């Protein structure tokens, strides 16, 4: 038999956790349905290993919640074979690995001949040769680990043993030199492997390049991106949202509000924007406030209901407060409607608005919405004829219109803020704090660093201003004042992929970047993080952030006198480095920068940058392209299998062979979305190993494929 295997990794576990968190019924198993479809395309084997791998010490076979056996047996019932595993690539974790060995021994022998599919092999370790080279003093421990468990699998279980191996040569004086002698790390480990599953990842298909839409922007008064329309199936069912781009324009002497959709071709190779909704405005807005990439559809999926918490507020600062208007999706269509009138709305003048969320208060239970996301809240700041400043907060009744969310406006004396932002700034640091109900709120701040906060609370008032004594906090950005730009950055690296993320209020100054949040739940923001901006650049004119696919976090985007720059590393990585390093953004231009836009449907805050100048609108990191390869790896792709045959098979005493681990998705894909290679590239990566003598193919990996949104045969997306 020639095994053609799909490594399913943690697909079942991720999907099961997702259903449990949202309280959804466990209906169709996506692992089985995908494998059945794959079987029709020639796959005959699945690698099942994460179910034991995720346990500290696996329970014996047949006891406890035996998810491993449940999945493996279901796969074998379809006629597919399984390669089983669950070992940790760590020679210190003897208790875990011994428990896995005992489990596999019992499972294989007690289920033999029970199903149409068989257990045909054991998956051992992830790239132990890399560990060997990283820890040369412990080299023989790594070899001993592979030797011991492979020997026991062959002699006790009676199955061949494999592991992923990625080392097959080194660079010497800038030239690639394949391994050729028996002292190489490839040869050393191959002596204990029945199948050498060779990794080679030459494709880098989770990069995106800048896309500019040329247009005359002189008539655009305001613009930005947020979620204003529901996403189609299946994106809606899996909580993946996409932004729309809005513009306020001067049209023929009047004023218009326009909404544009991001449109992708069937193969994702063409990306356009298309006008989808437009309405005339009854006045010229002097300013707008909008939600951003954090808005989402929080409707109950079981009922197919749409409840989008994105909105745009438009107002004239010289008119009465009651004339402010809001654009939002009412469950059926986009509407433009006035905000509700309130006490003093006939005499008060609006100073600022901010669109945010209410928290889970009044949402009817934590599982009714999306983790970390809730109904729309709008905070307005007003002043009266006496110069008194006060705050009003509106909320959208669930699937309804806007209403007052507090009984009476809240006085803030003469504190007239320069900026108002909303976010999950009070997100805790304990495990599973993504389930908190009250971690969001508004911040009203001045350029001198003074600020007050508005937090949702349970009870009759719904919202409370802090400090409660009517004063204010200070130094929100430490000792830095009068920022060039204030914006939100979001960190979701420590959270499950179905939760919202942690927000920081962030600012760029002349030569430094600062971001702040709370860590202990107190109403102020004591966690202030400051980084110096390094590099040869002129004055920073403006800054914001976006989140490319290939980074595990937000990246800073700058407009300078010399062009468009970005941080070389994510903000989180830059904090480890203790500085911000800049680099040029190719093929991008702009005179203004905005909050990033989700141009593709995503559950995470991955988004393109947004720049605008007189020639058009530019989205850095937006357009997918399929022709980005690691040239060096492609040059040696064919030869690596020859090396594995010569140095791993022919020079070892064991009767072994080579499998090819096919990179079906992008190289940076472990925690990020990625996209499959082009058809020609995939054909090449599959054909070459066959020609070079490989005796099996492994496709890596199903959970990464699900993050990628791969196409089904009918043209729809998973």
XYZ file of C-alpha atoms in Angstrom:
718
model
C 0.000 0.000 0.000
C 1.123 3.551 -0.737
C -0.087 5.749 2.182
C -1.520 9.144 1.250
C -2.176 10.671 4.646
C -3.744 13.844 6.019
C -2.331 14.961 9.364
C -5.483 16.144 11.139
C -3.539 17.559 14.135
C -5.907 19.399 16.520
C -8.919 19.852 14.245
C -11.352 17.856 16.345
C -10.240 19.427 19.617
C -10.414 22.989 18.316
C -13.870 22.444 16.874
C -15.129 20.726 20.029
C -13.865 23.553 22.248
C -15.498 26.095 19.955
C -18.872 24.342 20.257
C -18.554 24.030 24.043
C -17.677 27.682 24.572
C -20.612 28.889 22.496
C -23.007 26.292 23.871
C -23.671 24.896 20.400
C -24.815 21.313 19.782
C -22.257 18.776 18.576
C -23.765 17.890 15.223
C -21.708 16.918 12.199
C -18.076 16.049 12.856
C -16.036 18.165 10.404
C -13.079 15.788 10.665
C -15.080 12.870 9.317
C -16.852 14.845 6.613
C -13.563 16.286 5.354
C -11.859 12.899 5.414
C -14.730 11.280 3.535
C -14.390 13.968 0.877
C -10.609 13.504 0.846
C -11.045 9.750 0.473
C -12.866 10.358 -2.794
C -9.767 12.257 -3.975
C -7.350 9.458 -3.189
C -6.467 9.866 0.493
C -6.351 6.564 2.345
C -4.851 7.443 5.749
C -5.254 9.955 8.584
C -2.707 10.818 11.281
C -4.470 11.010 14.659
C -2.268 12.313 17.459
C -3.498 15.509 19.150
C -6.103 13.779 21.325
C -3.383 12.058 23.374
C -0.824 14.821 22.904
C -3.030 17.397 24.677
C -3.261 15.343 27.898
C -0.628 15.691 30.617
C -0.756 11.948 31.242
C -3.191 10.099 28.983
C -5.672 7.773 30.628
C -5.375 4.078 29.750
C -7.229 2.912 26.655
C -10.922 2.342 27.276
C -11.154 4.630 30.312
C -12.129 8.265 30.750
C -13.251 10.434 27.862
C -11.558 8.402 25.132
C -11.726 10.916 22.294
C -8.677 9.389 20.610
C -10.328 6.007 20.128
C -13.628 7.617 19.158
C -12.052 9.588 16.309
C -9.680 6.859 15.160
C -12.448 4.237 15.103
C -14.833 6.508 13.222
C -12.144 7.096 10.601
C -11.405 3.379 10.304
C -15.117 2.619 9.872
C -14.987 4.609 6.613
C -12.266 2.299 5.320
C -9.407 4.748 5.870
C -6.318 3.711 7.780
C -4.814 5.598 10.705
C -1.315 6.411 11.877
C -1.637 6.982 15.611
C 0.491 9.032 17.976
C 0.524 11.567 20.769
C 4.135 11.679 21.983
C 5.781 14.866 23.227
C 9.076 15.833 21.604
C 10.748 16.105 24.983
C 13.013 13.453 26.492
C 12.164 14.636 30.017
C 8.432 13.826 29.606
C 8.833 10.118 30.225
C 5.565 9.722 32.151
C 3.504 11.184 29.323
C 5.307 9.308 26.550
C 5.196 5.990 28.406
C 1.447 6.460 28.953
C 1.016 7.111 25.222
C 2.954 3.946 24.440
C 0.766 1.859 26.773
C -2.397 3.378 25.320
C -1.334 2.703 21.727
C -0.336 -0.885 22.575
C -3.765 -1.643 24.045
C -5.659 0.261 21.351
C -3.935 -1.406 18.405
C -4.254 -4.924 19.773
C -7.811 -4.641 21.096
C -9.190 -3.116 17.885
C -7.292 -5.268 15.391
C -9.497 -6.530 12.519
C -12.562 -4.721 13.923
C -12.817 -2.119 11.147
C -12.369 -1.863 7.404
C -9.411 0.452 8.005
C -6.309 -0.543 9.967
C -3.809 1.101 12.281
C -0.765 1.017 9.985
C 1.881 3.041 11.820
C 2.889 5.205 14.781
C 3.737 8.892 14.565
C 6.522 9.735 16.969
C 8.049 13.197 17.203
C 8.038 16.648 15.608
C 11.491 17.393 14.189
C 13.728 15.851 16.906
C 16.761 16.562 14.706
C 16.154 20.294 15.214
C 16.126 19.757 18.982
C 19.371 17.807 18.628
C 21.074 20.696 16.837
C 19.648 23.303 19.207
C 20.843 21.345 22.252
C 24.038 19.540 21.152
C 25.042 18.704 24.733
C 21.896 16.588 24.978
C 22.261 15.096 21.495
C 22.379 11.494 22.652
C 19.302 12.001 24.820
C 17.321 12.978 21.705
C 18.699 10.011 19.777
C 17.998 7.707 22.696
C 14.400 8.921 22.937
C 13.732 8.132 19.260
C 15.600 4.821 19.489
C 13.720 3.602 22.586
C 10.197 4.403 21.425
C 10.695 3.318 17.821
C 12.132 -0.007 18.972
C 9.229 -0.583 21.352
C 6.696 0.245 18.631
C 8.230 -2.237 16.220
C 8.828 -5.051 18.707
C 5.839 -4.647 21.026
C 3.068 -3.041 18.978
C 4.240 -4.428 15.663
C 3.907 -1.156 13.734
C 6.466 0.980 11.878
C 7.526 4.269 13.427
C 7.900 7.708 11.809
C 8.813 11.267 12.778
C 9.084 14.570 10.954
C 12.666 15.374 9.901
C 13.586 18.721 8.336
C 17.409 18.707 8.364
C 19.146 17.512 5.195
C 22.051 19.918 4.692
C 23.799 23.124 5.785
C 25.016 26.377 4.325
C 28.773 26.493 4.016
C 30.306 29.803 2.897
C 26.950 30.826 1.457
C 26.469 27.617 -0.524
C 24.013 24.817 0.215
C 25.817 21.543 0.955
C 23.635 18.420 1.319
C 24.514 15.922 4.033
C 26.713 13.139 2.711
C 28.341 11.274 5.610
C 26.981 9.073 8.354
C 27.769 11.582 11.099
C 25.006 13.896 9.848
C 21.961 14.456 11.997
C 19.793 13.038 9.193
C 21.709 9.774 9.148
C 21.802 9.518 12.944
C 18.026 9.730 13.340
C 17.220 7.726 10.204
C 18.801 4.657 11.834
C 15.764 4.469 14.140
C 12.956 5.471 11.771
C 11.009 3.072 9.607
C 9.649 6.037 7.651
C 11.645 9.261 7.413
C 8.914 11.860 6.866
C 10.860 14.709 5.295
C 9.642 18.292 5.802
C 10.292 20.850 3.107
C 8.274 24.087 3.143
C 9.077 26.190 0.052
C 5.830 28.209 -0.226
C 5.133 31.482 1.579
C 1.478 32.037 0.757
C 0.263 34.113 3.657
C 1.828 37.362 2.553
C -0.340 40.098 1.096
C 0.762 43.075 -0.943
C -0.578 46.625 -1.134
C -3.570 47.271 -3.389
C -4.373 50.829 -4.485
C -7.737 51.839 -5.925
C -7.147 54.889 -8.048
C -9.875 57.515 -7.721
C -10.348 61.215 -7.190
C -10.615 61.601 -3.419
C -11.083 65.389 -3.337
C -14.800 65.011 -2.603
C -14.277 62.636 0.354
C -14.843 64.433 3.664
C -14.541 61.385 5.919
C -13.928 57.684 5.388
C -13.041 54.492 7.229
C -13.821 50.790 7.581
C -16.066 48.835 9.912
C -18.652 46.061 9.805
C -21.990 47.337 8.483
C -23.334 44.348 6.518
C -23.813 40.672 7.420
C -21.447 38.104 5.964
C -22.824 35.278 3.810
C -22.719 31.602 4.678
C -20.566 29.881 5.693
C -18.632 32.841 7.139
C -21.612 33.863 9.248
C -21.962 30.423 10.860
C -18.299 30.341 11.927
C -18.267 33.922 13.289
C -16.015 35.332 10.571
C -16.606 39.020 9.840
C -15.587 41.366 7.039
C -15.542 45.142 7.052
C -17.140 47.525 4.623
C -15.606 50.840 3.583
C -17.685 53.969 4.140
C -17.291 57.481 2.738
C -18.941 60.806 3.442
C -18.725 62.740 0.171
C -19.621 66.124 -1.266
C -21.814 65.253 -4.258
C -23.258 67.950 -6.521
C -23.439 70.502 -3.732
C -25.013 68.046 -1.284
C -23.634 65.373 1.003
C -23.833 61.601 0.643
C -23.029 58.617 2.827
C -21.751 55.652 0.808
C -20.936 52.062 1.775
C -18.562 49.941 -0.331
C -18.082 46.176 -0.127
C -14.764 44.385 -0.565
C -15.283 41.955 -3.444
C -13.030 38.966 -4.200
C -12.981 36.799 -7.273
C -13.598 33.062 -7.068
C -9.875 32.303 -6.910
C -9.024 35.253 -4.612
C -6.692 36.648 -7.251
C -8.762 39.771 -7.961
C -9.797 42.229 -5.271
C -12.156 45.176 -5.846
C -14.424 47.538 -3.934
C -18.011 48.045 -5.029
C -20.633 50.619 -4.011
C -23.462 48.750 -2.299
C -25.490 51.382 -0.378
C -25.894 55.154 -0.577
C -28.098 57.815 0.979
C -28.253 61.600 1.000
C -27.431 63.420 4.231
C -29.627 66.287 5.484
C -26.607 68.356 6.606
C -22.841 68.703 6.208
C -21.170 66.719 8.994
C -18.306 68.450 10.754
C -17.107 65.121 12.100
C -17.877 61.409 12.275
C -17.199 58.643 14.782
C -17.328 54.975 13.874
C -16.688 51.513 15.149
C -13.713 49.774 13.556
C -12.267 46.311 12.904
C -13.545 45.128 16.293
C -17.220 45.339 15.257
C -18.933 42.034 14.504
C -22.164 40.172 13.917
C -23.253 38.983 17.363
C -26.541 37.488 16.216
C -27.661 34.100 17.505
C -26.540 31.603 14.874
C -29.082 28.988 15.849
C -31.848 31.306 14.646
C -29.973 32.727 11.678
C -30.328 36.219 13.167
C -28.004 39.100 12.271
C -27.133 41.652 14.960
C -24.194 43.753 13.775
C -22.777 46.051 16.438
C -20.953 48.340 14.005
C -22.193 51.910 13.523
C -21.175 55.359 12.238
C -22.271 58.584 13.970
C -22.408 61.869 12.020
C -22.921 65.321 13.546
C -22.590 69.054 13.072
C -20.778 70.585 16.034
C -22.657 73.873 15.558
C -26.096 72.250 15.631
C -28.107 70.950 18.536
C -27.300 67.545 19.984
C -30.608 66.095 18.833
C -29.601 66.421 15.181
C -26.803 63.817 15.347
C -27.486 60.768 13.186
C -26.319 57.148 13.177
C -25.851 54.649 10.345
C -26.230 50.967 11.255
C -27.673 47.643 10.094
C -31.112 47.163 11.674
C -31.318 43.426 11.050
C -32.692 43.795 7.548
C -30.882 46.700 5.901
C -28.585 49.660 6.513
C -30.507 52.640 7.898
C -29.774 56.292 8.699
C -31.668 57.553 11.732
C -31.347 60.300 14.385
C -29.991 59.427 17.790
C -32.705 59.624 20.479
C -33.432 62.990 22.022
C -32.726 63.455 25.709
C -32.816 66.106 28.426
C -31.052 69.277 27.148
C -30.682 67.856 23.611
C -32.417 70.952 22.276
C -29.766 73.338 23.685
C -26.598 71.242 24.040
C -23.891 71.147 21.364
C -22.043 67.906 20.566
C -18.276 67.833 21.177
C -17.411 64.210 20.420
C -18.842 60.738 19.951
C -17.418 57.239 20.194
C -18.944 53.933 19.081
C -18.270 50.941 21.314
C -20.089 48.108 23.036
C -22.132 47.646 26.196
C -20.501 44.576 27.696
C -22.668 41.540 28.337
C -24.948 43.343 30.763
C -28.489 42.830 29.560
C -27.460 40.485 26.772
C -29.359 37.543 28.173
C -26.412 35.270 28.928
C -22.817 34.864 27.905
C -23.498 32.242 25.256
C -26.030 34.357 23.386
C -23.387 36.440 21.664
C -19.797 36.239 20.603
C -17.163 35.907 23.306
C -15.806 39.364 24.129
C -18.372 41.152 21.945
C -21.745 42.698 22.771
C -24.427 45.186 21.724
C -23.652 48.614 20.311
C -23.032 51.506 22.699
C -22.519 55.137 21.658
C -21.025 57.686 24.041
C -21.640 61.352 23.290
C -19.900 64.317 24.893
C -21.833 67.606 24.959
C -21.567 71.142 26.275
C -24.285 73.642 27.193
C -24.435 77.422 27.031
C -22.719 77.712 30.413
C -19.701 75.661 29.320
C -20.706 72.662 31.416
C -19.656 69.325 29.881
C -21.683 66.149 30.239
C -21.825 62.623 28.839
C -24.743 60.667 27.469
C -24.665 57.003 26.509
C -26.982 55.270 24.065
C -27.318 51.567 23.455
C -29.042 49.543 20.852
C -31.773 47.328 22.190
C -31.134 43.787 21.083
C -32.090 43.685 17.370
C -33.814 47.064 17.820
C -33.393 50.808 17.741
C -31.134 52.992 19.855
C -32.239 54.146 23.291
C -30.879 56.014 26.296
C -28.697 53.647 28.330
C -28.542 55.884 31.425
C -31.370 57.688 33.214
C -29.760 61.137 33.110
C -26.652 62.581 31.458
C -23.479 62.355 33.562
C -21.775 65.631 34.470
C -17.998 65.901 33.967
C -17.691 69.615 34.890
C -15.265 71.357 32.543
C -13.441 68.216 31.346
C -13.748 68.577 27.577
C -11.884 65.577 26.070
C -9.719 65.804 22.970
C -10.325 62.137 22.155
C -12.746 59.355 23.144
C -11.941 55.682 22.554
C -13.576 52.377 23.445
C -11.991 48.996 24.082
C -11.432 45.921 26.213
C -8.763 47.696 28.264
C -9.679 45.956 31.530
C -9.143 42.428 30.287
C -7.603 40.384 33.115
C -4.452 38.314 33.108
C -5.871 35.136 34.641
C -6.605 32.082 32.515
C -9.896 32.144 30.610
C -10.490 35.826 31.407
C -11.864 36.092 27.896
C -15.156 35.063 29.528
C -15.330 38.307 31.576
C -18.534 40.314 31.240
C -17.281 43.756 32.237
C -13.845 44.237 30.723
C -14.745 47.015 28.276
C -15.491 50.703 28.480
C -14.792 54.200 27.173
C -11.815 56.462 27.859
C -12.171 60.236 27.581
C -8.743 61.861 27.432
C -6.900 65.094 26.848
C -3.627 65.603 25.013
C -1.914 66.327 28.344
C -2.569 62.734 29.494
C -5.517 63.446 31.817
C -8.420 61.037 31.431
C -11.604 59.653 32.906
C -13.239 56.298 32.162
C -16.833 55.146 31.669
C -17.475 51.511 32.573
C -20.604 49.365 32.226
C -21.969 48.253 35.591
C -24.873 46.128 36.745
C -27.795 47.966 38.241
C -30.152 50.791 37.466
C -27.544 53.266 36.191
C -25.793 50.870 33.761
C -22.679 53.081 33.466
C -20.334 54.743 35.977
C -17.675 57.425 35.477
C -14.314 56.989 37.173
C -12.841 58.515 39.286
C -16.165 58.681 41.083
C -15.159 61.847 42.986
C -15.389 63.970 39.844
C -11.628 64.405 39.347
C -9.490 62.750 36.691
C -6.566 60.363 36.290
C -3.249 61.420 34.779
C -0.314 60.214 32.705
C -2.188 57.752 30.524
C 0.932 57.654 28.327
C 3.452 58.096 31.130
C 5.444 61.309 30.841
C 4.636 61.721 27.131
C 2.215 64.453 26.053
C 0.614 65.800 22.871
C 0.783 62.643 20.723
C 1.004 62.665 16.946
C -1.735 59.992 16.719
C -3.945 58.038 19.120
C -5.396 54.706 18.022
C -6.248 51.204 19.224
C -4.018 48.166 19.006
C -5.340 44.694 19.767
C -3.507 41.647 21.085
C -5.169 38.254 20.698
C -2.100 36.021 20.850
C -2.928 34.711 24.343
C -6.575 33.923 23.607
C -8.524 31.220 21.814
C -9.173 32.072 18.196
C -12.909 32.492 18.775
C -12.528 35.228 21.412
C -12.147 38.948 20.840
C -8.724 39.981 22.130
C -7.157 42.534 24.480
C -7.153 46.237 23.607
C -4.506 48.875 24.279
C -4.982 52.610 23.910
C -1.915 53.463 21.864
C -0.119 56.629 20.814
C 2.857 57.653 18.716
C 5.025 60.590 19.744
C 8.009 62.151 18.005
C 10.374 59.250 18.647
C 8.446 56.755 20.727
C 5.431 54.495 20.858
C 3.373 54.047 24.030
C 0.396 51.828 24.779
C -1.604 51.407 27.981
C -4.186 49.126 29.560
C -5.324 47.871 32.955
C -4.046 44.626 34.433
C -5.856 44.353 37.750
C -9.401 45.426 36.894
C -9.028 48.871 38.451
C -10.745 51.686 36.516
C -7.451 53.416 35.670
C -4.812 52.107 33.251
C -1.554 51.511 35.161
C 0.114 49.204 32.590
C 2.034 51.755 30.473
C 4.495 50.305 27.934
C 6.944 52.594 26.160
C 9.249 51.827 23.228
C 11.770 53.970 21.387
C 11.300 54.196 17.611
C 14.611 53.538 15.867
C 15.609 54.165 12.274
C 16.522 56.819 9.769
C 13.209 58.589 9.221
C 11.914 62.129 9.007
C 9.076 63.539 11.084
C 6.150 61.202 11.724
C 3.009 62.833 10.348
C 0.472 60.202 11.414
C 0.311 56.589 12.561
C -2.091 53.706 13.075
C -1.904 49.902 13.113
C -2.850 46.876 11.054
C -2.382 43.107 11.399
C -0.776 41.222 8.482
C -1.415 37.497 8.163
C 2.224 36.606 8.719
C 2.539 38.341 12.094
C 1.280 37.152 15.458
C 0.026 40.621 16.336
C -0.457 44.200 15.239
C 2.116 46.107 13.194
C 2.505 49.886 13.299
C 1.957 51.909 10.118
C 3.513 55.388 9.754
C 3.219 58.293 7.346
C 6.483 60.250 7.308
C 7.949 62.998 5.170
C 9.936 60.309 3.351
C 7.097 57.892 2.662
C 5.160 55.019 4.228
C 6.935 52.968 6.890
C 5.900 50.100 9.158
C 7.363 48.386 12.182
C 9.546 45.470 11.109
C 8.175 43.307 13.915
C 4.808 43.022 15.615
C 4.247 45.206 18.655
C 4.535 42.198 20.974
C 7.840 41.152 19.416
C 9.081 44.743 19.556
C 8.344 44.810 23.283
C 10.621 41.804 23.716
C 13.283 43.607 21.683
C 12.602 46.811 23.675
C 12.479 49.030 20.572
C 10.516 49.676 17.349
C 12.475 49.128 14.139
C 11.073 50.607 10.916
C 11.076 49.461 7.304
C 9.575 50.705 4.039
C 6.137 49.617 2.852
C 6.522 48.927 -0.865
C 4.025 50.195 -3.450
C 2.078 52.229 -0.871
C 1.393 55.939 -0.590
C -0.830 58.110 1.542
C -1.305 61.458 3.222
C -3.758 60.162 5.833
C -3.853 56.843 7.717
C -6.893 55.145 9.238
C -7.696 52.158 11.404
C -7.106 48.888 9.509
C -9.776 47.084 7.493
C -10.713 43.389 7.412
C -10.792 43.021 3.644
C -11.247 39.247 3.971
C -13.581 37.459 6.357
C -11.739 36.635 9.552
C -12.465 35.744 13.152
C -9.265 37.370 14.373
C -8.231 41.040 14.130
C -6.221 40.404 10.954
C -6.633 43.449 8.746
C -5.040 45.523 6.014
C -3.744 49.038 6.509
C -5.742 51.968 5.157
C -4.093 54.988 3.510
C -5.589 57.763 1.405
C -4.187 60.566 -0.712
C -5.321 62.603 -3.691
C -4.708 59.716 -6.105
C -6.741 57.030 -4.368
C -7.149 54.635 -1.454
C -4.349 52.193 -0.622
C -4.700 49.012 1.449
C -1.224 47.731 2.475
C -1.216 44.009 3.206
C -4.518 43.310 1.480
C -4.154 41.532 -1.867
C -3.280 37.851 -1.863
C -0.753 36.604 -4.349
C 0.272 33.094 -5.211
C 3.705 33.552 -6.716
C 5.769 34.201 -3.584
C 8.184 31.340 -3.054
C 11.241 30.682 -1.011
C 13.543 30.551 -4.040
C 16.354 28.831 -2.149
C 14.075 26.093 -0.857
C 12.598 25.519 -4.289
C 16.100 25.236 -5.749
C 16.944 22.428 -3.316
C 13.466 20.867 -3.188
C 14.265 18.079 -5.625
C 17.677 17.364 -4.145
C 16.457 17.058 -0.561
C 14.694 13.771 -1.334
C 17.797 12.435 -3.050
C 19.742 13.327 0.106
C 17.181 11.554 2.279
C 17.466 8.442 0.122
C 21.284 8.477 0.072
C 21.983 9.631 3.621
C 18.909 8.316 5.399
C 18.028 5.048 3.666
C 20.971 3.561 1.758
C 23.597 4.247 4.447
C 21.588 2.844 7.377
C 21.135 -0.769 8.433
C 17.395 -0.466 9.099
C 14.982 -1.421 6.324
C 13.358 2.007 6.017
C 11.946 4.415 3.442
C 11.151 8.091 2.895
C 7.758 9.804 3.123
C 7.258 13.372 1.888
C 5.487 15.851 4.152
C 3.709 18.097 1.645
C 3.262 21.704 2.677
C -0.367 22.164 1.744
C -0.555 25.576 3.433
C 1.698 28.561 4.163
C 4.901 28.277 6.125
C 3.890 30.701 8.895
C 0.562 28.987 9.411
C 0.634 27.497 12.903
C -1.393 30.229 14.578
C -2.359 32.265 11.538
C -4.475 31.940 8.433
C -2.699 30.747 5.358
C -3.563 29.866 1.805
C -2.879 26.793 -0.260
C -0.289 26.825 -3.018
C -1.258 27.249 -6.654
C -2.281 24.112 -8.557
C 0.982 23.977 -10.507
C 3.065 24.377 -7.363
C 1.089 21.725 -5.508
C 1.457 19.334 -8.451
C 5.210 19.910 -8.412
C 5.477 19.316 -4.648
C 3.556 16.047 -4.984
C 5.222 14.723 -8.142
C 8.885 15.283 -7.253
C 8.835 13.013 -4.145
C 7.286 10.218 -6.201
C 9.979 10.474 -8.856
C 12.691 10.513 -6.194
C 11.499 7.276 -4.611
C 9.288 8.277 -1.679
C 6.939 5.551 -0.451
C 4.234 7.741 1.091
C 2.819 11.272 1.153
C 1.657 13.253 4.184
C -0.349 16.462 3.734
C 0.167 19.008 6.471
C -2.295 19.781 8.048
C -6.079 19.737 8.426
C -6.418 22.318 11.215
C -4.279 24.713 9.182
C -6.455 24.029 6.143
C -9.572 25.002 8.088
C -7.977 28.297 9.055
C -7.294 28.887 5.403
C -10.831 28.844 4.059
C -10.005 26.358 1.319
C -12.428 26.036 -1.586
C -14.899 23.184 -1.886
C -15.630 21.569 -5.228
C -18.831 23.627 -5.619
C -16.908 26.875 -5.263
C -18.062 27.708 -1.747
C -15.722 28.160 1.190
C -15.401 26.036 4.276
